[in-house]
Structure formats: structure tokens, C-alpha cells
Short mmCIF file of C-alpha atoms in Angstrom, two decimals:
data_model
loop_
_atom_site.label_atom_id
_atom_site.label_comp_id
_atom_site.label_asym_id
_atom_site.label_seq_id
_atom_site.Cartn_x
_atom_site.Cartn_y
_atom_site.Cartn_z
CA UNK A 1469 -41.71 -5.96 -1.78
CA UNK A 1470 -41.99 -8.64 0.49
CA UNK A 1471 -40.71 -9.76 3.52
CA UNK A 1472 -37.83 -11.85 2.31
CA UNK A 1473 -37.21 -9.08 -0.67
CA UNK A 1474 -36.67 -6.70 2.21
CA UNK A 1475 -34.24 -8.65 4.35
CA UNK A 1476 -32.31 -9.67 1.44
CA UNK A 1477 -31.69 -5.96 0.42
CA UNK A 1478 -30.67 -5.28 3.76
CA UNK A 1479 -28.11 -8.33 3.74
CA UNK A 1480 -26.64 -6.96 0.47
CA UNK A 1481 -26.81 -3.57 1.82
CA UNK A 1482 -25.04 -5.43 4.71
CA UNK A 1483 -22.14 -7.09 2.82
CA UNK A 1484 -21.01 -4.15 0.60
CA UNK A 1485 -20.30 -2.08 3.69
CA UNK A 1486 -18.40 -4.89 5.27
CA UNK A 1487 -16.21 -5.21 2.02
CA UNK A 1488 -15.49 -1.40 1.93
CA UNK A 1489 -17.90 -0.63 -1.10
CA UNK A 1490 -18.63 2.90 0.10
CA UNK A 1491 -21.21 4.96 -0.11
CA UNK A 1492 -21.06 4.59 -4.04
CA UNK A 1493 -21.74 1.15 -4.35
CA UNK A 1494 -24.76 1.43 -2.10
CA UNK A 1495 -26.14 3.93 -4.06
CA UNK A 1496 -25.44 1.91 -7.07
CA UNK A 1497 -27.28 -1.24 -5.65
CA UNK A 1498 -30.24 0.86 -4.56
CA UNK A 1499 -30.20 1.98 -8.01
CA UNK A 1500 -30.67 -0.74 -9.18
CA UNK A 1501 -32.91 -2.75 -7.28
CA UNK A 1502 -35.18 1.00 -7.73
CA UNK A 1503 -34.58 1.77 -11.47
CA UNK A 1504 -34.47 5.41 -10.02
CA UNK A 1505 -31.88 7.79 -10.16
CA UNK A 1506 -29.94 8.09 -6.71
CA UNK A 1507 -28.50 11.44 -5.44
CA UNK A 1508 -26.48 11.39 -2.03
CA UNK A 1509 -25.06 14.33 -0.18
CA UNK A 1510 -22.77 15.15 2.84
CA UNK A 1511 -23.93 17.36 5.64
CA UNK A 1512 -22.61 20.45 3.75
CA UNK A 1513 -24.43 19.49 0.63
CA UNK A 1514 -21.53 18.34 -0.91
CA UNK A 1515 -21.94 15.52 -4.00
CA UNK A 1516 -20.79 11.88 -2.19
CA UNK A 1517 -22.14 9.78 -4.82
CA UNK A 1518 -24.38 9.39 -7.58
CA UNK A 1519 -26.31 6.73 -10.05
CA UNK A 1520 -27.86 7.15 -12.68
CA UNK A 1521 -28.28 10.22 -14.90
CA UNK A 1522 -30.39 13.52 -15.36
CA UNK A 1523 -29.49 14.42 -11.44
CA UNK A 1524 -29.58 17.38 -10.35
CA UNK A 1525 -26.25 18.79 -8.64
CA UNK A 1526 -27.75 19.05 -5.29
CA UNK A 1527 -31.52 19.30 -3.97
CA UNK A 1528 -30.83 21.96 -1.29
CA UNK A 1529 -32.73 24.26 -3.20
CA UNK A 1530 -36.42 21.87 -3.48
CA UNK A 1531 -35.98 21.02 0.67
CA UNK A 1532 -34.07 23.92 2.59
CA UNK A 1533 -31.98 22.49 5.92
CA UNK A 1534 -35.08 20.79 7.47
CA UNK A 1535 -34.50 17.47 8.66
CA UNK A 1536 -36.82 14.67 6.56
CA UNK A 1537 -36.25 12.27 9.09
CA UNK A 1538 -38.90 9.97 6.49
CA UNK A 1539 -39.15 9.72 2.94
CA UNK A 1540 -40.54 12.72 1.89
CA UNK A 1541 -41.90 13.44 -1.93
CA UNK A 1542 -39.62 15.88 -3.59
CA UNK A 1543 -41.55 19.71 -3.99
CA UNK A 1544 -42.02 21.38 -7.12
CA UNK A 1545 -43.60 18.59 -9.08
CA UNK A 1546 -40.26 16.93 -9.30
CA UNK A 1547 -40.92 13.11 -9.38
CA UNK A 1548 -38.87 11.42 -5.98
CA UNK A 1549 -38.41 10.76 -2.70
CA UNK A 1550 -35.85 12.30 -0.43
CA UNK A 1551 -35.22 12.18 3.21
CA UNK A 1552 -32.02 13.10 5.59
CA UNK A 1553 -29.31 10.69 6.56
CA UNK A 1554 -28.83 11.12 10.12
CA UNK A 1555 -26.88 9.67 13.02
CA UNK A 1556 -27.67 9.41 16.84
CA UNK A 1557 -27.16 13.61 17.09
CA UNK A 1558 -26.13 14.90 13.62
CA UNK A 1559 -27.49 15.07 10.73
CA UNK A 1560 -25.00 13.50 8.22
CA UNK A 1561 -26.17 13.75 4.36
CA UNK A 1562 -29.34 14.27 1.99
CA UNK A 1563 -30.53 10.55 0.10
CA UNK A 1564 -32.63 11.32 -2.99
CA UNK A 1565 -34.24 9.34 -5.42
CA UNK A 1566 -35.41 10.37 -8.92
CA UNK A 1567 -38.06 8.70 -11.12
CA UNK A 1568 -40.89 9.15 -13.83
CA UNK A 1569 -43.12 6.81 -11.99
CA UNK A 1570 -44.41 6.80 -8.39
CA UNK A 1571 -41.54 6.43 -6.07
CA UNK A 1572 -43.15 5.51 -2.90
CA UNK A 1573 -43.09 2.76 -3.13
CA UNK A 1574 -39.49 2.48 -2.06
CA UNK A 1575 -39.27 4.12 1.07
CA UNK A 1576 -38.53 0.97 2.60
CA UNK A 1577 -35.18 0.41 0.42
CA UNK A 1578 -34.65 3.97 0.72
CA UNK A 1579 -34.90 3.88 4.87
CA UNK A 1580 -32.52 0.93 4.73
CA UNK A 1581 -29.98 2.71 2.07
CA UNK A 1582 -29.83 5.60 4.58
CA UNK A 1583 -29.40 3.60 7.44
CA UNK A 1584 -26.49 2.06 5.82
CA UNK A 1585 -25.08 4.83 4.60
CA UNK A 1586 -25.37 6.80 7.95
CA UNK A 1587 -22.77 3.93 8.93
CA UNK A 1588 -19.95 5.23 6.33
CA UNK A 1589 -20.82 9.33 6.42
CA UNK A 1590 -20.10 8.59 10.19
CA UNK A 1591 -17.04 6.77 9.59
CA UNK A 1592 -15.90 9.49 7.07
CA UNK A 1593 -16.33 12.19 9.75
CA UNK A 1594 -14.05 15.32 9.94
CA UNK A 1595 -14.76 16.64 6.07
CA UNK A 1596 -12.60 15.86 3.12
CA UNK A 1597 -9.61 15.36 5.11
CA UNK A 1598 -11.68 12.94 6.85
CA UNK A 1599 -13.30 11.03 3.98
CA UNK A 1600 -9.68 11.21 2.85
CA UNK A 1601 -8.23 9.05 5.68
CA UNK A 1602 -11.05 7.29 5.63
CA UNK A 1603 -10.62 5.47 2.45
CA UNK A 1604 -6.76 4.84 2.94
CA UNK A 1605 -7.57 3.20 6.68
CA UNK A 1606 -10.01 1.16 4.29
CA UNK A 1607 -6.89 -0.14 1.41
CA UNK A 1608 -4.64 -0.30 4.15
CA UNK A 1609 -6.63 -2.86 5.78
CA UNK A 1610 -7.34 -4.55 2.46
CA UNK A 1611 -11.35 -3.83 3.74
CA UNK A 1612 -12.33 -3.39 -0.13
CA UNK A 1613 -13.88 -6.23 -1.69
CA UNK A 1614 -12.37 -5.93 -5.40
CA UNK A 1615 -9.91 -3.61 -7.37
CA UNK A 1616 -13.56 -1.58 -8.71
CA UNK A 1617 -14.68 -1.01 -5.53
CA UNK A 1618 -11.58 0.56 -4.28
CA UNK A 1619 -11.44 2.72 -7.42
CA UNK A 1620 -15.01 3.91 -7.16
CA UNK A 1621 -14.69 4.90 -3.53
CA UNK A 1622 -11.96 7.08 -4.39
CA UNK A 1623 -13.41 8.96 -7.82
CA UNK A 1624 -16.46 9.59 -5.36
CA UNK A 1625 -13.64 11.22 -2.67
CA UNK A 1626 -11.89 12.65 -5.34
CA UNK A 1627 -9.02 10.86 -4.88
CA UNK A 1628 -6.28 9.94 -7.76
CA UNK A 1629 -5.34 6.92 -7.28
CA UNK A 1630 -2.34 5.79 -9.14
CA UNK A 1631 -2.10 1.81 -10.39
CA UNK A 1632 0.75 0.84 -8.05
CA UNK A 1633 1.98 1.98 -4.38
CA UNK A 1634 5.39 1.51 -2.30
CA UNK A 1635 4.59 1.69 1.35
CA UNK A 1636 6.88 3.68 3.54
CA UNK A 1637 6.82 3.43 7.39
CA UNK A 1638 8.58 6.22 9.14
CA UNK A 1639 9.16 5.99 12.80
CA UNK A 1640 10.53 8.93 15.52
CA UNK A 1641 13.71 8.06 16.90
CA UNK A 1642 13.20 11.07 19.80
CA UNK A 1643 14.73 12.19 23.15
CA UNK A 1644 12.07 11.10 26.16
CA UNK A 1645 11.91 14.93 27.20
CA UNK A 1646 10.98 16.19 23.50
CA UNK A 1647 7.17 16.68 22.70
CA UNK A 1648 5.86 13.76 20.74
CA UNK A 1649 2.99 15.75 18.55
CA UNK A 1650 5.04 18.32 17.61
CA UNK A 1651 8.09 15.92 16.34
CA UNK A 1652 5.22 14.45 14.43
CA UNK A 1653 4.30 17.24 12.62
CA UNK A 1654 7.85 18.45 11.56
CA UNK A 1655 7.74 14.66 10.47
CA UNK A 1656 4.86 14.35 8.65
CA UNK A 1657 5.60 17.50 6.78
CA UNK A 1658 8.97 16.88 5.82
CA UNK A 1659 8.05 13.70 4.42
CA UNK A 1660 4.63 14.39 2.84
CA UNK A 1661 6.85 17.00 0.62
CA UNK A 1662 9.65 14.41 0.48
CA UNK A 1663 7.50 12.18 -1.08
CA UNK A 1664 4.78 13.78 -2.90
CA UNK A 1665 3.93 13.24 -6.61
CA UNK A 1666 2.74 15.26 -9.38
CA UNK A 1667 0.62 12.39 -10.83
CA UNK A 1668 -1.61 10.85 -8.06
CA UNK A 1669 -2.43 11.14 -4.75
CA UNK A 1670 -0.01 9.89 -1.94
CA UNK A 1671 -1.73 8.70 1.21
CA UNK A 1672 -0.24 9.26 4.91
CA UNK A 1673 -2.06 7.33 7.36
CA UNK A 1674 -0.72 7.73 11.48
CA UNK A 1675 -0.91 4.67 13.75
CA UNK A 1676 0.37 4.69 17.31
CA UNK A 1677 3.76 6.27 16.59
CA UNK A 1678 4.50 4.92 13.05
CA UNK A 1679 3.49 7.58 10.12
CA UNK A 1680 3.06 5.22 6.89
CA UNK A 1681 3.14 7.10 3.71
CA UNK A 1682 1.78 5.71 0.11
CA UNK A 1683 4.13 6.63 -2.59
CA UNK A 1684 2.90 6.59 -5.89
CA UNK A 1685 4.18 4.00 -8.55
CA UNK A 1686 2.59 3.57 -11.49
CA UNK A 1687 6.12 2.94 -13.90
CA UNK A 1688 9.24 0.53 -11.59
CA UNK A 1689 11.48 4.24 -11.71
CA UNK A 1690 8.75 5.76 -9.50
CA UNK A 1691 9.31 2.85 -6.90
CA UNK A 1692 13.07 3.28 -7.66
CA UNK A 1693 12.59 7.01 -7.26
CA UNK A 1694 10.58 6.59 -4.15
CA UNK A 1695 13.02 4.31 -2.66
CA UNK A 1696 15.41 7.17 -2.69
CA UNK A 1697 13.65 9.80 -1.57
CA UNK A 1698 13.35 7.60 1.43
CA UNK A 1699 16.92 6.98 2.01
CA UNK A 1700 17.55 10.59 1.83
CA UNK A 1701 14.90 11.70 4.14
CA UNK A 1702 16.68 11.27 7.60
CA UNK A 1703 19.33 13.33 6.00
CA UNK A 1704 16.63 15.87 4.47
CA UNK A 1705 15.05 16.01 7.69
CA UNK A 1706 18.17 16.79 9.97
CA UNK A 1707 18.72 19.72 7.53
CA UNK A 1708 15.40 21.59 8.91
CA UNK A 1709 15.33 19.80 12.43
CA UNK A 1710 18.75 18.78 13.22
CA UNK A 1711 17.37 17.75 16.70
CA UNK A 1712 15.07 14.92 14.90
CA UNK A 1713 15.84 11.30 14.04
CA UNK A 1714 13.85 9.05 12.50
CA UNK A 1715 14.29 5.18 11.55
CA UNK A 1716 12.76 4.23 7.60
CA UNK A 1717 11.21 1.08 6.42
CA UNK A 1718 10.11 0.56 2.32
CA UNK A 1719 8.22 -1.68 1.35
CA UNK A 1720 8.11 -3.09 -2.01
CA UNK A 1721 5.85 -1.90 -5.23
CA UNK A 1722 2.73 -3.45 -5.22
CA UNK A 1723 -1.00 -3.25 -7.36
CA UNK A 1724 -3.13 -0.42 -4.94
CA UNK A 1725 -5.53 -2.94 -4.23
CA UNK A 1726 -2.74 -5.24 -2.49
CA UNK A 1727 -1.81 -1.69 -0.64
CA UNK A 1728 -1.61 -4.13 2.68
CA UNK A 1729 1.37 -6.24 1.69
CA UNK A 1730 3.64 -3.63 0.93
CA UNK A 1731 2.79 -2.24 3.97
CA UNK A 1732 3.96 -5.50 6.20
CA UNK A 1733 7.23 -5.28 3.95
CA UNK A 1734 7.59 -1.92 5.41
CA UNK A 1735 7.11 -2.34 8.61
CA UNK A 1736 9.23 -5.41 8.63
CA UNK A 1737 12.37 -3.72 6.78
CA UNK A 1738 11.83 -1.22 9.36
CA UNK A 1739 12.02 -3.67 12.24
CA UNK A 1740 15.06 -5.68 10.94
CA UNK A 1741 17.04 -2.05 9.95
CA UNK A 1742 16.57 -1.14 13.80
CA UNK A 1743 17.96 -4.70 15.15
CA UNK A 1744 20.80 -4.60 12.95
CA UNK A 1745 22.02 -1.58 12.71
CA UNK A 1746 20.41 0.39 15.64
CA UNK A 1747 18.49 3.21 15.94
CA UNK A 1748 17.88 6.05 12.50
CA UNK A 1749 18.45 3.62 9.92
CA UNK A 1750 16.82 3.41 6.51
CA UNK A 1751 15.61 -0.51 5.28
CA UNK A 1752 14.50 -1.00 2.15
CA UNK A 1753 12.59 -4.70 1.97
CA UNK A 1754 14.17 -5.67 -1.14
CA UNK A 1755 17.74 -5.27 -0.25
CA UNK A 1756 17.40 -6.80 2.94
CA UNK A 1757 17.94 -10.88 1.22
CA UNK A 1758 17.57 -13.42 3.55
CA UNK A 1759 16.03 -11.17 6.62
CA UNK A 1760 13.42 -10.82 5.90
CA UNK A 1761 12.26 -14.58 5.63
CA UNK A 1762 14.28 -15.44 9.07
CA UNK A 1763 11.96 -12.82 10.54
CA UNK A 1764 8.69 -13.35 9.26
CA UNK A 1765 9.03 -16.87 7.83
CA UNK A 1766 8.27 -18.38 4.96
CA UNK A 1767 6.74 -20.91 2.66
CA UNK A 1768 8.42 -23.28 0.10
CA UNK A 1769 7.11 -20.83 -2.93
CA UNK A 1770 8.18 -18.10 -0.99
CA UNK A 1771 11.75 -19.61 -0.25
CA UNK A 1772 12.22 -20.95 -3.96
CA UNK A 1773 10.91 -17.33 -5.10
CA UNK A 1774 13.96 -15.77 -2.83
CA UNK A 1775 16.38 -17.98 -4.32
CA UNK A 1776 15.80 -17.34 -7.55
CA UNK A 1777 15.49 -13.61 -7.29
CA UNK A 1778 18.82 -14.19 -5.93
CA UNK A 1779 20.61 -16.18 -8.03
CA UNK A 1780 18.96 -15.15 -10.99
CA UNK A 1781 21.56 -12.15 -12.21
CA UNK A 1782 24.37 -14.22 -11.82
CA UNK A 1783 22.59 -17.18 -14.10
CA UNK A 1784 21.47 -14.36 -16.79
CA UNK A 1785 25.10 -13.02 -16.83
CA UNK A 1786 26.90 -16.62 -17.17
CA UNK A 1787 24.20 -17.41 -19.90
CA UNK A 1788 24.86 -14.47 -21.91
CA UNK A 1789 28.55 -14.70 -21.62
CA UNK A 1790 29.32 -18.16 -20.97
CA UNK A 1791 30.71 -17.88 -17.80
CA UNK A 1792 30.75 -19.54 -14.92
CA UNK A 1793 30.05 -17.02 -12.02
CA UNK A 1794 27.48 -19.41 -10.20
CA UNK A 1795 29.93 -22.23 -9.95
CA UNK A 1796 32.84 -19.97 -8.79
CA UNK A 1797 30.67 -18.70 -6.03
CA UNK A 1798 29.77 -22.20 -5.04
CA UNK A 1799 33.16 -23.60 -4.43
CA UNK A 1800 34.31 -20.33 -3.14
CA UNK A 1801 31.73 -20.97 -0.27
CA UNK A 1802 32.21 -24.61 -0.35
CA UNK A 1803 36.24 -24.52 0.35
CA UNK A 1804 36.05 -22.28 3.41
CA UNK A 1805 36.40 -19.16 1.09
CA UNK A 1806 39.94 -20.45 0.18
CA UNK A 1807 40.58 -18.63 -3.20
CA UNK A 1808 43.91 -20.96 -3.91
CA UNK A 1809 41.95 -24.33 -3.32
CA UNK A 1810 38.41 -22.55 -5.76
CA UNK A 1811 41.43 -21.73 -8.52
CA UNK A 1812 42.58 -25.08 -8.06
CA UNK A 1813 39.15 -26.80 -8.66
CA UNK A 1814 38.64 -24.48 -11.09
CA UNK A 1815 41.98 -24.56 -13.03
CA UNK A 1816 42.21 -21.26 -13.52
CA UNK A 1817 44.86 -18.99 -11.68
CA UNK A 1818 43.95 -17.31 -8.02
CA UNK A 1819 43.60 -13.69 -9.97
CA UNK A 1820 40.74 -15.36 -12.29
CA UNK A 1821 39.19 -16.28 -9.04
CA UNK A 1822 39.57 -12.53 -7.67
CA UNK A 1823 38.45 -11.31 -10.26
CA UNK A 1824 35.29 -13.22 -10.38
CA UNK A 1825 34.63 -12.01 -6.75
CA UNK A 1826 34.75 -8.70 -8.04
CA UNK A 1827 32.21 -9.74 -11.09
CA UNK A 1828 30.06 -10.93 -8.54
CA UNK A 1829 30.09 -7.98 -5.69
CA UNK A 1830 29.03 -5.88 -8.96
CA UNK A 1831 26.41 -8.28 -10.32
CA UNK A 1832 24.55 -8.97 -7.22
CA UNK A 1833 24.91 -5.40 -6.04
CA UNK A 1834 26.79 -6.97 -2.89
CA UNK A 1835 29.96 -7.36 -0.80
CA UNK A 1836 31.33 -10.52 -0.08
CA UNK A 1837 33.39 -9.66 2.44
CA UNK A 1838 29.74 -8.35 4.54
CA UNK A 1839 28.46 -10.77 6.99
CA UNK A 1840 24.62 -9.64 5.49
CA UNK A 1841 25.36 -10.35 2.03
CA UNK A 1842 27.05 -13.33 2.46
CA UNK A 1843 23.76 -14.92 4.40
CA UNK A 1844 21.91 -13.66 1.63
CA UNK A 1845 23.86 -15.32 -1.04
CA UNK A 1846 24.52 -18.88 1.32
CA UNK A 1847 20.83 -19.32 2.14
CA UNK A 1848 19.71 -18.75 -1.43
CA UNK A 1849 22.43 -21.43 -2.53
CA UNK A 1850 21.01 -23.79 0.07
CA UNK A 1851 17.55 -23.40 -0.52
CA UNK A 1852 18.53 -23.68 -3.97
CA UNK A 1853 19.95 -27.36 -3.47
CA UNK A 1854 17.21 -28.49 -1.24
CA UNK A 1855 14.32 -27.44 -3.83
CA UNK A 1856 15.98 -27.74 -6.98
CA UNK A 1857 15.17 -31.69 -8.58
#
């Protein structure tokens, strides 16, 4: 290959590690730009990832524990190159390549594959529980470059990764005098179990002193169902560590691959359940109306979108039984929350207007007569008249 060949190879060696390809899409490119088969192994001798097929499960049996710190030809007649992935002080995998012709020829792509994937094996560090955390700091931080990617990284960590996620951030609400790693434990367990599910894996990721969990939810009852657990988990907690509080934020059910947005509704239903109702609460993003946009702001699409959510079971109602919910809600709000002068506007009799309340409270899931709700339901009316031509 030439010069420029060479460099290139690196660059795309290069960019698939900065979008979070893994070790499995390196493999895969070396494969290809080789035609050979591609065999990598951990330290241990475990299978990371493979390309191609015909490979054998592991070449620890043709080259022993030495160190190939070069390519080395493959003993026993068998037709490759091999040499050992190292880092500064350990040696981190085994990178194989298998094919019919002479494959010397690419020791150069093979001594830049390694050096690449020396990068990742390093990051992965600590075993499976390692590689494990490694690829959900990866999602978290949206690091992956496409859905594929993602889902190839975790087949080659043997992870089951289910279609959709619901982030939940879980935060100690401690005395100063109690030991911080050990409330984290009793923590983490409680909720890993809390949590769990039977059909994919559920990630837990610690930062600082927030635990975030990933809930599986492939079908909208496993958000629905996860969204409960989480409610009852202060309560499911104080049952095997009375001494422990913690505050809850849940964020809302999102594709894997947008694993990062969920977890910003988390954190910020966590934030906005702490400043309005103090310490230990539970927020869950989606019941939270208008806070969350007054606390992390918002664009027109994103303010129309909220409306409309909003409004939208009242319209579906009045359309399917020719009501006129909306409107009753409007003047309610409009005439100081007078029910006699909204009956009178309405001509209809003050009990008609109760009643409507009541319809209302039951459609929207809300209480009129709560401060929260009623922001929700004013702002959504308002933004509904500003955007509405």
C-alpha cells in the first residue's frame, strides 16, 4: 500500500473510534480493506470480535502466552498473521488474521488495527463488568455514530439490548455523618432489582452522586411499568433501609440510540421534583407540564408540541362526544375562575359548569384547584393562542 493508502486507513481507523464503533467495527473495516478473516481477543482469551468466517474460537493453542509484540505468521501451516495488542504495561488482547494467500503483506494495517484497538480494550478495562460500563458510558454520551454501531458493540459484549429505554436518575438524600459508599450500594441494589427485566439488559451507570439506571422498554406498558416501579422505590427502599432517602427523576421512553435525551429528562424531572416539593420526591418528566420548559427552555416546535400534548385529550373527547370541554376551560380561566359568570357565557346552569370541571380533572389526569396543574393547563392555552393561525 502506499503512503496515502496507509494514512487514510489510519484516519478511518481514526473516526470509527471517535464515533464509538468498537472494537467490532474495526475489525470489520480491517476486514475488509484485507479480504482476510479477523479474530480479536481480550487478555484472558476471551472472543471480543470477529469478521469473517471459518475462525477458529481462539488461537491460544497455535501461540501460547508469549507476547508477539510484531506480526508474527501463524504456526502449524495455518495461513495468517497474528500479533498481541498491548498497552504501555499490559498486554491487552490477541489480533489475528486469516487468509489463503500470503498475509504479510498487511502487517502495516494490522499494526495500525492493534494500535487502535489497544485504545478501546484499555477503555473497556476491569473484565466484563468493565466492557459492560463501558458501552453504556458510550450510549449515554450518544458517542455511537449510528443505531448499527451501537447494536454491534453490544452483541460483541453480549449485551441485550432492548429497542427502547426510560432513563431513571436516582439521587441519595443522606444524613452528613452516614457513609456515602455504603448508602450507595444498599441503593444501587435495591434499585437494580427494582428495576430489572426479564427481556433485556438494564444498564446502571454512577456519576458523581447520581446512580442513572436504563429501564427497558420495548412495548409503552414497560415505560408505564417502569415509571412505577420508580415511584414505589423510595417506599421499597425504606422497607429494607428505613434510615435511607432518596429523591427520583424519569425520564421519558426513548429509541436506545437517543439513550441521552431521556437521560436530560431525568435529570431535569429530578431537579424540578427537589425545588418543588423538597427533598425524597419522585418526578416523572411527563407529568411535570409546563416545568419542565420554564427550566430548560424551549423552542417554538417544542412549545407548540407541549400544547398540543396538552390540550389534545380534551379536543379528542369534545370531538367524539360533541362537547365543549376546551371552551368551558377557556372562559373558566378567562372570568377569574368565576363558575356563575362561565355558566352565564355559556348558558348552561352553574352545576353543568361543575360538572365539566370534574370532566376535565379526569380527562387531563389533573386538579384544577393545584397551583401545578393549573400552570400547566394556562401556558398550554397561551401558547396555544400565540402559535395557532
Amino acid at each position: 500500500m502506499t503512503a496515502d493508502e496507509l494514512v487514510g486507513f489510519a484516519e478511518e481507523l481514526a473516526r470509527i473510534s471517535a464515533s464509538g464503533g468498537g472494537v467490532k467495527a474495526l475489525a470489520d473495516r480491517l476486514a475488509g480493506a484485507t479480504g482476510c478473516g479477523v479474530l480479536v481477543e481480550d487478555a484472558q482469551w476471551r472472543h471480543v470480535a470477529a469478521s469473517g468466517k471459518g475462525l477458529p474460537s481462539s488461537v491460544r493453542s497455535l501461540v501460547g502466552d508469549e507476547a508477539q509484540k510484531a506480526p508474527s505468521p501463524l504456526p502449524n501451516g495455518r495461513a495468517g498473521r497474528t500479533m498481541t495488542i498491548g498497552g504501555a504495561d499490559a498486554r491487552l488482547g490477541q489480533i489475528s488474521i486469516f487468509s489463503a494467500s500470503e498475509a504479510g503483506q498487511f502487517d502495516h494495517l494490522l499494526r495500525l488495527a492493534a494500535g487502535a484497538m489497544a485504545i478501546e480494550l484499555a477503555r473497556d478495562g476491569g473484565g466484563a463488568p468493565g466492557r459492560i460500563r463501558a458501552f453504556w458510558e458510550r450510549l449515554a454520551s450518544g458517542d455511537y455514530l449510528d443505531a448499527a454501531a451501537a447494536k454491534d458493540d453490544a452483541a460483541a459484549r453480549a449485551i441485550v439490548l432492548a429497542s427502547h429505554y426510560v432513563a431513571v436518575a436516582v439521587e441519595p438524600e443522606t444524613a452528613a455523618n452516614r457513609s456515602g459508599a455504603a448508602d450507595q450500594a444498599a441503593i444501587r441494589a435495591v434499585a437494580a432489582q427494582s428495576l430489572q427485566s426479564p427481556d433485556a439488559a438494564t444498564g446502571v451507570l454512577e456519576r458523581a452522586n447520581t446512580m442513572l439506571l436504563f429501564v427497558p422498554a420495548a412495548r409503552e406498558i414497560d415505560a408505564a411499568n417502569a415509571r412505577t416501579a420508580a415511584s414505589l422505590l423510595p417506599r421499597t427502599l425504606a422497607k429494607k433501609h428505613a434510615e435511607l432517602r432518596v429523591g427520583i427523576g424519569v425520564g421519558t421512553r426513548v429509541p436506545f440510540i437517543d439513550l441521552r435525551a431521556s437521560i436530560e429528562r431525568a435529570q431535569a424531572a429530578l431537579t424540578i421534583a427537589r425545588r418543588l416539593h423538597g427533598a425524597g420526591k419522585v418526578g416523572i418528566y411527563e407529568e411535570l407540564g409546563a416545568y419542565p420548559l420554564l427550566l430548560q427552555g424551549a423552542d417554538p416546535a417544542a412549545l407548540r408540541a407541549f400544547a398540543s400534548a396538552t390540550l389534545a385529550p380534551l379536543r379528542a373527547y369534545d370531538e367524539k362526544h360533541q362537547t365543549e370541554l376546551e371552551r368551558t376551560l377557556h372562559l373558566y380561566f378567562s372570568v377569574g375562575e368565576n363558575v356563575k359568570t362561565a355558566a352565564d357565557r355559556l348558558n348552561v346552569h352553574r352545576h353543568t359548569v361543575f360538572y365539566r370541571l370534574r370532566q376535565i380533572n379526569d380527562i387531563c389526569r389533573c386538579k384544577l384547584d393545584d397551583p401545578h396543574d393549573q400552570l400547566t393547563l394556562r401556558m398550554a392555552i397561551a401558547i396555544d393562542a400565540l402559535t395557532t393561525e
